[in-house]
mmCIF file of N, CA and C in Angstrom:
data_model
loop_
_atom_site.group_PDB
_atom_site.id
_atom_site.type_symbol
_atom_site.label_atom_id
_atom_site.label_comp_id
_atom_site.label_asym_id
_atom_site.label_seq_id
_atom_site.Cartn_x
_atom_site.Cartn_y
_atom_site.Cartn_z
ATOM 1 N N MET A 1 18.840 -2.192 -37.484
ATOM 2 C CA MET A 1 18.247 -2.767 -36.188
ATOM 3 C C MET A 1 16.733 -1.745 -35.764
ATOM 4 N N GLU A 2 16.820 -0.871 -35.861
ATOM 5 C CA GLU A 2 16.194 0.012 -35.297
ATOM 6 C C GLU A 2 14.570 -0.256 -36.248
ATOM 7 N N LYS A 3 15.037 -0.332 -37.861
ATOM 8 C CA LYS A 3 13.608 -1.069 -38.504
ATOM 9 C C LYS A 3 13.207 -2.455 -38.165
ATOM 10 N N TYR A 4 13.643 -3.340 -37.330
ATOM 11 C CA TYR A 4 13.242 -4.207 -36.930
ATOM 12 C C TYR A 4 12.528 -4.271 -35.416
ATOM 13 N N PHE A 5 13.166 -3.401 -34.718
ATOM 14 C CA PHE A 5 11.828 -2.437 -33.482
ATOM 15 C C PHE A 5 11.007 -2.380 -34.022
ATOM 16 N N TYR A 6 10.762 -1.514 -35.021
ATOM 17 C CA TYR A 6 9.389 -1.643 -35.378
ATOM 18 C C TYR A 6 8.491 -1.896 -36.193
ATOM 19 N N GLU A 7 8.759 -2.771 -36.585
ATOM 20 C CA GLU A 7 8.235 -4.645 -37.239
ATOM 21 C C GLU A 7 7.738 -4.926 -36.285
ATOM 22 N N ALA A 8 8.403 -5.492 -35.207
ATOM 23 C CA ALA A 8 8.205 -6.170 -34.260
ATOM 24 C C ALA A 8 7.050 -5.603 -33.370
ATOM 25 N N PHE A 9 6.850 -4.157 -33.640
ATOM 26 C CA PHE A 9 5.484 -4.044 -32.751
ATOM 27 C C PHE A 9 4.810 -3.451 -33.596
ATOM 28 N N GLU A 10 4.654 -3.372 -34.823
ATOM 29 C CA GLU A 10 3.666 -3.021 -35.614
ATOM 30 C C GLU A 10 1.845 -3.431 -35.716
ATOM 31 N N GLY A 11 1.467 -3.031 -35.616
ATOM 32 C CA GLY A 11 -0.033 -3.510 -34.900
ATOM 33 C C GLY A 11 -0.204 -3.671 -33.623
ATOM 34 N N MET A 12 0.618 -3.340 -32.602
ATOM 35 C CA MET A 12 0.499 -3.804 -31.431
ATOM 36 C C MET A 12 -0.018 -2.130 -30.723
ATOM 37 N N LYS A 13 -0.779 -2.598 -29.706
ATOM 38 C CA LYS A 13 -1.962 -1.595 -28.870
ATOM 39 C C LYS A 13 -0.226 -0.942 -28.188
ATOM 40 N N ARG A 14 0.115 -1.919 -27.477
ATOM 41 C CA ARG A 14 1.204 -1.342 -26.526
ATOM 42 C C ARG A 14 2.470 -1.966 -27.084
ATOM 43 N N PHE A 15 3.274 -0.922 -26.772
ATOM 44 C CA PHE A 15 5.070 -1.519 -27.259
ATOM 45 C C PHE A 15 5.617 -1.610 -25.692
ATOM 46 N N GLY A 16 5.051 -2.327 -25.074
ATOM 47 C CA GLY A 16 6.229 -2.846 -23.655
ATOM 48 C C GLY A 16 4.733 -3.181 -22.461
ATOM 49 N N PRO A 17 5.562 -3.973 -21.427
ATOM 50 C CA PRO A 17 4.814 -4.477 -20.458
ATOM 51 C C PRO A 17 3.554 -2.793 -19.971
ATOM 52 N N GLY A 18 2.760 -2.965 -19.590
ATOM 53 C CA GLY A 18 1.464 -2.512 -18.737
ATOM 54 C C GLY A 18 0.119 -2.909 -19.396
ATOM 55 N N SER A 19 -0.847 -2.008 -18.766
ATOM 56 C CA SER A 19 -2.009 -2.015 -18.996
ATOM 57 C C SER A 19 -2.736 -0.875 -18.779
ATOM 58 N N ASP A 20 -4.097 -0.871 -19.194
ATOM 59 C CA ASP A 20 -4.462 0.220 -18.963
ATOM 60 C C ASP A 20 -4.900 0.682 -17.469
ATOM 61 N N GLU A 21 -5.050 -0.971 -16.529
ATOM 62 C CA GLU A 21 -5.222 -0.911 -15.225
ATOM 63 C C GLU A 21 -4.203 -0.013 -14.409
ATOM 64 N N SER A 22 -3.118 -0.622 -14.846
ATOM 65 C CA SER A 22 -1.701 -0.079 -14.584
ATOM 66 C C SER A 22 -1.538 1.166 -14.758
ATOM 67 N N THR A 23 -2.154 2.099 -15.937
ATOM 68 C CA THR A 23 -1.346 3.016 -16.299
ATOM 69 C C THR A 23 -2.522 4.283 -15.106
ATOM 70 N N MET A 24 -3.728 3.434 -14.699
ATOM 71 C CA MET A 24 -4.537 4.064 -13.753
ATOM 72 C C MET A 24 -4.074 4.180 -12.527
ATOM 73 N N ARG A 25 -3.593 3.316 -12.372
ATOM 74 C CA ARG A 25 -2.837 2.745 -10.654
ATOM 75 C C ARG A 25 -2.208 4.045 -10.449
ATOM 76 N N ALA A 26 -1.086 4.147 -11.505
ATOM 77 C CA ALA A 26 0.151 5.062 -11.854
ATOM 78 C C ALA A 26 -0.604 6.300 -11.521
ATOM 79 N N ALA A 27 -2.021 6.614 -12.605
ATOM 80 C CA ALA A 27 -2.423 8.062 -12.598
ATOM 81 C C ALA A 27 -2.622 8.679 -11.170
ATOM 82 N N GLU A 28 -3.110 7.558 -10.735
ATOM 83 C CA GLU A 28 -4.033 7.913 -8.884
ATOM 84 C C GLU A 28 -2.647 8.587 -8.361
ATOM 85 N N MET A 29 -1.595 8.755 -8.453
ATOM 86 C CA MET A 29 -0.790 8.839 -7.372
ATOM 87 C C MET A 29 -0.544 10.508 -7.806
ATOM 88 N N PHE A 30 -0.702 10.952 -8.860
ATOM 89 C CA PHE A 30 -0.298 12.265 -9.021
ATOM 90 C C PHE A 30 -1.533 13.020 -8.390
ATOM 91 N N PRO A 31 -1.132 14.021 -7.540
ATOM 92 C CA PRO A 31 -2.280 14.991 -6.670
ATOM 93 C C PRO A 31 -2.956 15.624 -8.270
ATOM 94 N N ALA A 32 -4.291 15.535 -8.049
ATOM 95 C CA ALA A 32 -5.135 16.571 -8.646
ATOM 96 C C ALA A 32 -4.733 17.719 -8.690
ATOM 97 N N LYS A 33 -4.709 18.485 -10.290
ATOM 98 C CA LYS A 33 -4.267 19.848 -10.657
ATOM 99 C C LYS A 33 -4.899 20.467 -11.106
ATOM 100 N N LYS A 34 -5.497 21.552 -11.185
ATOM 101 C CA LYS A 34 -6.585 22.266 -12.377
ATOM 102 C C LYS A 34 -5.662 22.428 -13.749
ATOM 103 N N LYS A 35 -5.884 21.961 -14.440
ATOM 104 C CA LYS A 35 -5.517 22.194 -16.005
ATOM 105 C C LYS A 35 -3.854 21.923 -15.742
ATOM 106 N N PRO A 36 -3.486 20.636 -15.494
ATOM 107 C CA PRO A 36 -2.086 20.497 -15.678
ATOM 108 C C PRO A 36 -1.713 20.174 -17.156
ATOM 109 N N LYS A 37 -0.276 20.835 -17.359
ATOM 110 C CA LYS A 37 0.390 20.477 -18.313
ATOM 111 C C LYS A 37 1.389 19.180 -18.364
ATOM 112 N N ILE A 38 1.193 18.357 -19.240
ATOM 113 C CA ILE A 38 1.661 17.040 -19.265
ATOM 114 C C ILE A 38 2.414 16.616 -20.352
ATOM 115 N N LEU A 39 3.975 15.942 -19.679
ATOM 116 C CA LEU A 39 4.918 15.327 -21.213
ATOM 117 C C LEU A 39 4.606 14.340 -21.181
ATOM 118 N N ASP A 40 4.206 13.886 -22.382
ATOM 119 C CA ASP A 40 4.209 11.878 -22.434
ATOM 120 C C ASP A 40 5.704 11.509 -22.755
ATOM 121 N N ILE A 41 6.548 11.239 -23.000
ATOM 122 C CA ILE A 41 7.711 11.170 -23.625
ATOM 123 C C ILE A 41 7.789 9.681 -23.790
ATOM 124 N N GLY A 42 7.857 9.368 -25.119
ATOM 125 C CA GLY A 42 8.162 7.953 -25.504
ATOM 126 C C GLY A 42 6.942 7.438 -25.914
ATOM 127 N N CYS A 43 6.078 8.446 -26.174
ATOM 128 C CA CYS A 43 4.401 8.279 -26.348
ATOM 129 C C CYS A 43 4.038 6.919 -27.451
ATOM 130 N N GLY A 44 4.480 6.277 -28.806
ATOM 131 C CA GLY A 44 4.572 5.511 -29.025
ATOM 132 C C GLY A 44 2.815 6.242 -30.064
ATOM 133 N N ILE A 45 2.208 5.303 -30.055
ATOM 134 C CA ILE A 45 0.886 5.840 -30.696
ATOM 135 C C ILE A 45 -0.573 6.309 -30.226
ATOM 136 N N GLY A 46 0.021 6.200 -28.515
ATOM 137 C CA GLY A 46 -0.699 7.059 -27.916
ATOM 138 C C GLY A 46 -1.839 6.561 -26.374
ATOM 139 N N THR A 47 -1.214 5.208 -26.598
ATOM 140 C CA THR A 47 -2.424 4.361 -25.947
ATOM 141 C C THR A 47 -2.355 4.652 -24.426
ATOM 142 N N HIS A 48 -1.276 4.635 -23.874
ATOM 143 C CA HIS A 48 -1.129 5.351 -22.505
ATOM 144 C C HIS A 48 -1.335 7.033 -22.378
ATOM 145 N N THR A 49 -1.263 7.710 -23.823
ATOM 146 C CA THR A 49 -1.275 9.644 -23.517
ATOM 147 C C THR A 49 -3.213 9.125 -23.444
ATOM 148 N N PHE A 50 -3.604 8.867 -24.220
ATOM 149 C CA PHE A 50 -5.028 8.414 -24.055
ATOM 150 C C PHE A 50 -5.809 8.325 -23.115
ATOM 151 N N ALA A 51 -5.447 7.333 -22.367
ATOM 152 C CA ALA A 51 -5.480 7.179 -20.779
ATOM 153 C C ALA A 51 -5.757 8.123 -19.696
ATOM 154 N N VAL A 52 -4.282 8.809 -19.732
ATOM 155 C CA VAL A 52 -4.069 9.433 -19.152
ATOM 156 C C VAL A 52 -4.845 11.225 -19.146
ATOM 157 N N ALA A 53 -5.493 11.268 -20.869
ATOM 158 C CA ALA A 53 -6.224 12.393 -20.893
ATOM 159 C C ALA A 53 -7.371 12.071 -20.201
ATOM 160 N N GLU A 54 -7.817 10.695 -20.570
ATOM 161 C CA GLU A 54 -9.483 10.387 -20.004
ATOM 162 C C GLU A 54 -9.573 10.575 -18.336
ATOM 163 N N LYS A 55 -7.788 10.491 -17.381
ATOM 164 C CA LYS A 55 -8.168 10.591 -16.240
ATOM 165 C C LYS A 55 -7.813 12.049 -15.795
ATOM 166 N N PHE A 56 -7.206 12.756 -16.569
ATOM 167 C CA PHE A 56 -7.195 14.133 -16.462
ATOM 168 C C PHE A 56 -7.645 14.952 -17.433
ATOM 169 N N PRO A 57 -9.441 15.072 -17.455
ATOM 170 C CA PRO A 57 -10.037 15.612 -18.615
ATOM 171 C C PRO A 57 -9.862 17.250 -18.759
ATOM 172 N N ASP A 58 -9.027 18.053 -17.707
ATOM 173 C CA ASP A 58 -8.996 19.488 -18.119
ATOM 174 C C ASP A 58 -7.100 19.472 -18.618
ATOM 175 N N ALA A 59 -6.489 18.127 -18.573
ATOM 176 C CA ALA A 59 -4.947 18.356 -18.773
ATOM 177 C C ALA A 59 -4.788 18.317 -20.116
ATOM 178 N N ASP A 60 -3.390 19.483 -20.440
ATOM 179 C CA ASP A 60 -2.913 19.987 -21.857
ATOM 180 C C ASP A 60 -1.812 18.758 -21.698
ATOM 181 N N ILE A 61 -2.173 18.119 -22.871
ATOM 182 C CA ILE A 61 -0.822 17.038 -22.859
ATOM 183 C C ILE A 61 0.060 17.061 -24.506
ATOM 184 N N THR A 62 1.149 16.731 -24.162
ATOM 185 C CA THR A 62 2.115 17.196 -25.401
ATOM 186 C C THR A 62 2.836 15.929 -25.205
ATOM 187 N N ALA A 63 2.939 15.151 -26.065
ATOM 188 C CA ALA A 63 3.842 13.487 -26.226
ATOM 189 C C ALA A 63 4.227 13.275 -27.398
ATOM 190 N N ILE A 64 5.559 12.703 -26.949
ATOM 191 C CA ILE A 64 6.750 13.228 -27.812
ATOM 192 C C ILE A 64 7.172 11.745 -28.287
ATOM 193 N N ASP A 65 7.277 11.383 -28.969
ATOM 194 C CA ASP A 65 7.970 10.098 -29.840
ATOM 195 C C ASP A 65 9.222 10.230 -30.994
ATOM 196 N N ILE A 66 9.836 9.505 -31.124
ATOM 197 C CA ILE A 66 10.636 9.787 -32.024
ATOM 198 C C ILE A 66 10.428 9.466 -33.759
ATOM 199 N N TYR A 67 9.739 7.805 -33.520
ATOM 200 C CA TYR A 67 9.188 7.882 -34.740
ATOM 201 C C TYR A 67 7.945 8.192 -34.980
ATOM 202 N N GLU A 68 7.971 8.804 -36.865
ATOM 203 C CA GLU A 68 7.063 9.791 -37.327
ATOM 204 C C GLU A 68 5.686 8.991 -37.643
ATOM 205 N N PRO A 69 5.473 7.786 -37.929
ATOM 206 C CA PRO A 69 4.344 7.024 -38.336
ATOM 207 C C PRO A 69 3.799 6.511 -37.025
ATOM 208 N N HIS A 70 4.553 6.771 -35.684
ATOM 209 C CA HIS A 70 3.485 6.962 -34.410
ATOM 210 C C HIS A 70 2.973 7.873 -34.191
ATOM 211 N N ILE A 71 3.697 9.310 -34.091
ATOM 212 C CA ILE A 71 2.846 10.558 -33.954
ATOM 213 C C ILE A 71 1.837 10.617 -35.186
ATOM 214 N N GLU A 72 2.245 10.818 -36.139
ATOM 215 C CA GLU A 72 0.744 10.400 -36.911
ATOM 216 C C GLU A 72 -0.633 9.797 -36.830
ATOM 217 N N LYS A 73 -0.219 8.612 -36.120
ATOM 218 C CA LYS A 73 -1.159 8.171 -35.456
ATOM 219 C C LYS A 73 -1.934 8.720 -34.288
ATOM 220 N N LEU A 74 -1.395 8.812 -33.891
ATOM 221 C CA LEU A 74 -1.793 10.040 -32.341
ATOM 222 C C LEU A 74 -2.328 10.697 -32.866
ATOM 223 N N ASN A 75 -1.779 11.576 -33.322
ATOM 224 C CA ASN A 75 -2.669 12.802 -33.817
ATOM 225 C C ASN A 75 -4.057 12.419 -34.536
ATOM 226 N N SER A 76 -4.046 11.560 -35.208
ATOM 227 C CA SER A 76 -4.785 10.958 -35.820
ATOM 228 C C SER A 76 -6.122 10.369 -35.232
ATOM 229 N N LEU A 77 -5.770 9.500 -34.207
ATOM 230 C CA LEU A 77 -6.712 9.412 -33.150
ATOM 231 C C LEU A 77 -7.312 10.822 -32.288
ATOM 232 N N ALA A 78 -6.290 11.830 -31.818
ATOM 233 C CA ALA A 78 -6.471 12.757 -31.114
ATOM 234 C C ALA A 78 -7.713 13.391 -31.930
ATOM 235 N N SER A 79 -7.669 13.662 -33.102
ATOM 236 C CA SER A 79 -8.698 14.084 -33.682
ATOM 237 C C SER A 79 -10.299 13.348 -34.041
ATOM 238 N N GLU A 80 -9.867 12.172 -33.955
ATOM 239 C CA GLU A 80 -10.991 11.170 -34.022
ATOM 240 C C GLU A 80 -11.824 11.418 -32.820
ATOM 241 N N TYR A 81 -10.750 11.378 -31.250
ATOM 242 C CA TYR A 81 -11.379 11.160 -30.360
ATOM 243 C C TYR A 81 -11.800 12.402 -29.924
ATOM 244 N N GLY A 82 -12.010 13.534 -30.874
ATOM 245 C CA GLY A 82 -12.308 15.178 -30.241
ATOM 246 C C GLY A 82 -11.207 15.578 -29.393
ATOM 247 N N LEU A 83 -9.806 15.202 -28.957
ATOM 248 C CA LEU A 83 -9.048 15.832 -28.290
ATOM 249 C C LEU A 83 -7.868 16.523 -28.843
ATOM 250 N N SER A 84 -7.820 16.889 -29.934
ATOM 251 C CA SER A 84 -6.566 17.606 -30.742
ATOM 252 C C SER A 84 -6.385 19.258 -29.833
ATOM 253 N N ASP A 85 -7.361 19.348 -29.046
ATOM 254 C CA ASP A 85 -7.081 20.996 -29.026
ATOM 255 C C ASP A 85 -6.357 20.545 -27.532
ATOM 256 N N ARG A 86 -6.206 19.278 -26.663
ATOM 257 C CA ARG A 86 -5.783 19.496 -25.871
ATOM 258 C C ARG A 86 -4.205 18.138 -25.797
ATOM 259 N N VAL A 87 -4.513 17.332 -26.497
ATOM 260 C CA VAL A 87 -3.375 16.315 -26.499
ATOM 261 C C VAL A 87 -2.660 16.299 -28.353
ATOM 262 N N ARG A 88 -1.341 17.102 -27.985
ATOM 263 C CA ARG A 88 -0.517 16.769 -29.263
ATOM 264 C C ARG A 88 0.258 15.915 -29.301
ATOM 265 N N GLY A 89 0.979 15.163 -30.287
ATOM 266 C CA GLY A 89 2.146 14.780 -30.662
ATOM 267 C C GLY A 89 3.156 15.343 -31.786
ATOM 268 N N ILE A 90 4.349 15.196 -31.179
ATOM 269 C CA ILE A 90 5.298 16.274 -31.352
ATOM 270 C C ILE A 90 6.485 14.925 -31.919
ATOM 271 N N VAL A 91 7.022 14.547 -33.014
ATOM 272 C CA VAL A 91 8.441 14.144 -33.565
ATOM 273 C C VAL A 91 9.433 14.617 -32.647
ATOM 274 N N MET A 92 10.207 14.004 -31.585
ATOM 275 C CA MET A 92 11.187 14.733 -31.051
ATOM 276 C C MET A 92 11.704 13.525 -30.411
ATOM 277 N N SER A 93 13.104 13.612 -30.215
ATOM 278 C CA SER A 93 13.596 12.743 -29.405
ATOM 279 C C SER A 93 13.969 13.072 -28.171
ATOM 280 N N MET A 94 14.134 12.283 -27.004
ATOM 281 C CA MET A 94 14.064 12.694 -25.786
ATOM 282 C C MET A 94 15.290 12.642 -25.400
ATOM 283 N N PHE A 95 16.266 12.673 -26.176
ATOM 284 C CA PHE A 95 17.591 13.426 -26.034
ATOM 285 C C PHE A 95 17.845 14.763 -26.860
ATOM 286 N N GLU A 96 16.652 15.461 -27.240
ATOM 287 C CA GLU A 96 16.572 16.659 -28.036
ATOM 288 C C GLU A 96 15.736 17.444 -27.439
ATOM 289 N N MET A 97 15.204 17.038 -26.244
ATOM 290 C CA MET A 97 13.328 18.125 -25.998
ATOM 291 C C MET A 97 14.237 19.740 -25.686
ATOM 292 N N THR A 98 13.333 20.125 -26.833
ATOM 293 C CA THR A 98 13.734 21.863 -26.639
ATOM 294 C C THR A 98 12.193 22.271 -25.848
ATOM 295 N N PHE A 99 11.687 22.029 -25.000
ATOM 296 C CA PHE A 99 11.235 22.719 -24.230
ATOM 297 C C PHE A 99 11.439 23.632 -22.852
ATOM 298 N N GLU A 100 11.285 24.682 -22.324
ATOM 299 C CA GLU A 100 11.869 25.210 -21.475
ATOM 300 C C GLU A 100 11.679 24.238 -20.335
ATOM 301 N N ASN A 101 12.867 25.001 -19.315
ATOM 302 C CA ASN A 101 13.091 24.562 -18.010
ATOM 303 C C ASN A 101 11.644 24.820 -17.036
ATOM 304 N N GLU A 102 11.076 24.327 -16.567
ATOM 305 C CA GLU A 102 9.985 24.242 -15.442
ATOM 306 C C GLU A 102 8.611 24.505 -16.134
ATOM 307 N N SER A 103 8.744 23.847 -17.254
ATOM 308 C CA SER A 103 7.240 23.592 -18.334
ATOM 309 C C SER A 103 5.883 22.977 -17.877
ATOM 310 N N PHE A 104 6.702 21.695 -17.268
ATOM 311 C CA PHE A 104 5.215 20.779 -17.083
ATOM 312 C C PHE A 104 4.801 20.583 -15.632
ATOM 313 N N ASP A 105 3.942 20.199 -15.394
ATOM 314 C CA ASP A 105 3.525 19.597 -14.238
ATOM 315 C C ASP A 105 3.590 18.338 -13.783
ATOM 316 N N LEU A 106 3.414 17.302 -14.793
ATOM 317 C CA LEU A 106 3.619 15.883 -15.139
ATOM 318 C C LEU A 106 4.528 15.844 -16.174
ATOM 319 N N ILE A 107 5.749 14.546 -15.861
ATOM 320 C CA ILE A 107 6.237 14.472 -16.882
ATOM 321 C C ILE A 107 5.754 12.509 -16.850
ATOM 322 N N TRP A 108 4.987 12.243 -18.164
ATOM 323 C CA TRP A 108 4.700 10.530 -17.923
ATOM 324 C C TRP A 108 5.323 9.585 -19.065
ATOM 325 N N SER A 109 5.895 8.685 -18.817
ATOM 326 C CA SER A 109 6.719 7.499 -19.531
ATOM 327 C C SER A 109 6.505 6.425 -19.432
ATOM 328 N N GLU A 110 6.011 5.710 -19.921
ATOM 329 C CA GLU A 110 5.359 4.284 -20.015
ATOM 330 C C GLU A 110 6.726 3.401 -20.261
ATOM 331 N N GLY A 111 7.566 3.089 -20.300
ATOM 332 C CA GLY A 111 8.655 1.716 -20.965
ATOM 333 C C GLY A 111 9.637 2.606 -21.470
ATOM 334 N N ALA A 112 9.801 3.428 -21.711
ATOM 335 C CA ALA A 112 11.057 4.198 -22.216
ATOM 336 C C ALA A 112 12.108 4.969 -21.964
ATOM 337 N N ALA A 113 12.098 5.253 -20.406
ATOM 338 C CA ALA A 113 13.376 5.918 -19.654
ATOM 339 C C ALA A 113 14.283 4.787 -19.793
ATOM 340 N N TYR A 114 13.938 3.748 -19.991
ATOM 341 C CA TYR A 114 15.146 2.913 -20.271
ATOM 342 C C TYR A 114 16.653 3.327 -21.458
ATOM 343 N N ILE A 115 15.752 3.876 -22.328
ATOM 344 C CA ILE A 115 16.277 4.349 -23.336
ATOM 345 C C ILE A 115 17.850 5.086 -23.651
ATOM 346 N N ALA A 116 17.879 5.957 -22.326
ATOM 347 C CA ALA A 116 18.394 6.770 -22.107
ATOM 348 C C ALA A 116 19.393 6.313 -20.468
ATOM 349 N N GLY A 117 18.974 5.229 -20.112
ATOM 350 C CA GLY A 117 19.100 5.055 -18.961
ATOM 351 C C GLY A 117 18.587 5.628 -18.017
ATOM 352 N N PHE A 118 17.905 4.524 -16.761
ATOM 353 C CA PHE A 118 16.718 4.926 -16.058
ATOM 354 C C PHE A 118 17.443 6.258 -15.435
ATOM 355 N N SER A 119 18.227 6.269 -14.781
ATOM 356 C CA SER A 119 18.565 7.092 -13.672
ATOM 357 C C SER A 119 19.129 8.544 -14.817
ATOM 358 N N ASN A 120 19.687 8.414 -15.985
ATOM 359 C CA ASN A 120 20.037 9.470 -16.552
ATOM 360 C C ASN A 120 18.886 10.415 -16.830
ATOM 361 N N ALA A 121 17.811 9.623 -17.636
ATOM 362 C CA ALA A 121 16.225 9.906 -17.924
ATOM 363 C C ALA A 121 15.874 11.073 -16.322
ATOM 364 N N ILE A 122 15.867 10.434 -15.551
ATOM 365 C CA ILE A 122 15.581 11.059 -14.398
ATOM 366 C C ILE A 122 15.792 12.824 -14.063
ATOM 367 N N LYS A 123 17.603 12.280 -14.327
ATOM 368 C CA LYS A 123 18.498 13.417 -14.063
ATOM 369 C C LYS A 123 17.995 14.289 -15.255
ATOM 370 N N ASP A 124 17.691 14.048 -16.399
ATOM 371 C CA ASP A 124 17.618 15.280 -17.477
ATOM 372 C C ASP A 124 16.223 15.360 -17.485
ATOM 373 N N TRP A 125 14.946 14.509 -17.627
ATOM 374 C CA TRP A 125 14.290 15.167 -17.331
ATOM 375 C C TRP A 125 13.754 16.536 -15.826
ATOM 376 N N LYS A 126 14.143 16.156 -14.888
ATOM 377 C CA LYS A 126 14.049 16.533 -13.943
ATOM 378 C C LYS A 126 13.888 18.425 -14.242
ATOM 379 N N ARG A 127 14.858 19.208 -15.016
ATOM 380 C CA ARG A 127 14.593 20.360 -15.175
ATOM 381 C C ARG A 127 13.290 20.645 -15.719
ATOM 382 N N LEU A 128 12.769 19.921 -16.488
ATOM 383 C CA LEU A 128 11.728 20.133 -17.252
ATOM 384 C C LEU A 128 10.177 20.527 -16.458
ATOM 385 N N LEU A 129 10.316 20.033 -14.792
ATOM 386 C CA LEU A 129 9.413 20.168 -13.987
ATOM 387 C C LEU A 129 9.083 21.452 -13.549
ATOM 388 N N LYS A 130 7.532 22.057 -13.422
ATOM 389 C CA LYS A 130 7.687 22.638 -12.044
ATOM 390 C C LYS A 130 7.893 22.615 -11.105
ATOM 391 N N PRO A 131 8.119 23.708 -10.118
ATOM 392 C CA PRO A 131 8.211 23.592 -8.598
ATOM 393 C C PRO A 131 6.954 22.369 -8.363
ATOM 394 N N GLY A 132 7.538 20.658 -7.486
ATOM 395 C CA GLY A 132 6.558 20.559 -7.007
ATOM 396 C C GLY A 132 5.790 19.624 -8.086
ATOM 397 N N GLY A 133 6.508 19.706 -9.058
ATOM 398 C CA GLY A 133 6.061 18.928 -10.160
ATOM 399 C C GLY A 133 6.406 16.859 -9.890
ATOM 400 N N TYR A 134 5.836 16.409 -10.892
ATOM 401 C CA TYR A 134 5.857 14.767 -10.516
ATOM 402 C C TYR A 134 6.524 14.201 -12.095
ATOM 403 N N ILE A 135 7.239 13.102 -11.678
ATOM 404 C CA ILE A 135 7.412 12.284 -12.862
ATOM 405 C C ILE A 135 7.094 10.611 -12.570
ATOM 406 N N ILE A 136 6.362 10.359 -13.384
ATOM 407 C CA ILE A 136 5.665 8.924 -13.379
ATOM 408 C C ILE A 136 6.360 8.267 -14.332
ATOM 409 N N CYS A 137 7.085 7.405 -13.976
ATOM 410 C CA CYS A 137 7.790 6.103 -15.244
ATOM 411 C C CYS A 137 7.596 5.160 -14.761
ATOM 412 N N SER A 138 7.616 4.244 -15.897
ATOM 413 C CA SER A 138 7.572 3.098 -15.670
ATOM 414 C C SER A 138 9.076 1.967 -16.221
ATOM 415 N N GLU A 139 9.887 0.962 -15.984
ATOM 416 C CA GLU A 139 10.787 0.793 -16.695
ATOM 417 C C GLU A 139 10.241 -0.552 -17.145
ATOM 418 N N ILE A 140 10.669 -1.123 -18.170
ATOM 419 C CA ILE A 140 10.276 -2.291 -18.452
ATOM 420 C C ILE A 140 10.759 -3.472 -18.416
ATOM 421 N N SER A 141 10.601 -3.727 -16.799
ATOM 422 C CA SER A 141 10.302 -5.236 -16.434
ATOM 423 C C SER A 141 9.180 -5.044 -15.494
ATOM 424 N N TRP A 142 8.714 -6.066 -14.959
ATOM 425 C CA TRP A 142 7.808 -6.582 -14.001
ATOM 426 C C TRP A 142 8.576 -6.737 -12.670
ATOM 427 N N LEU A 143 8.281 -6.873 -11.885
ATOM 428 C CA LEU A 143 8.391 -7.269 -10.495
ATOM 429 C C LEU A 143 7.249 -7.842 -9.858
ATOM 430 N N CYS A 144 7.356 -9.139 -9.040
ATOM 431 C CA CYS A 144 6.525 -9.428 -8.625
ATOM 432 C C CYS A 144 6.919 -9.700 -6.927
ATOM 433 N N TYR A 145 6.008 -9.789 -6.145
ATOM 434 C CA TYR A 145 6.605 -10.325 -4.631
ATOM 435 C C TYR A 145 5.868 -11.114 -3.941
#
């Protein structure tokens, strides 16, 4: 089944709902900090990772995804864009994160929290936040009023 998931998204820029505009709108919710440490969970090939890197030009960003070809592409693009000194992709499962507690100012995740169950993800990820840190994430649905 996993094979079909990756085949379905092959060649796409985004693997779920969203846009550069919605990423930027969400990023506005994070108060400016000097040199924030950001963790992007479920980064895919880094489409929103690079948008966040543009929004926060002094941020140190660690991006994780379980699928190695996605991380290879992200790291290749980071090098191509001249960002590999501050944007790093790591092959890692969101269920087996080995980061120290209170390591990040911001946890970012677009359309991946549902994999763990939205409330479970928030509970599990909270330990990784520094005091006063933020989690900005989206679910894989779109609501309109």
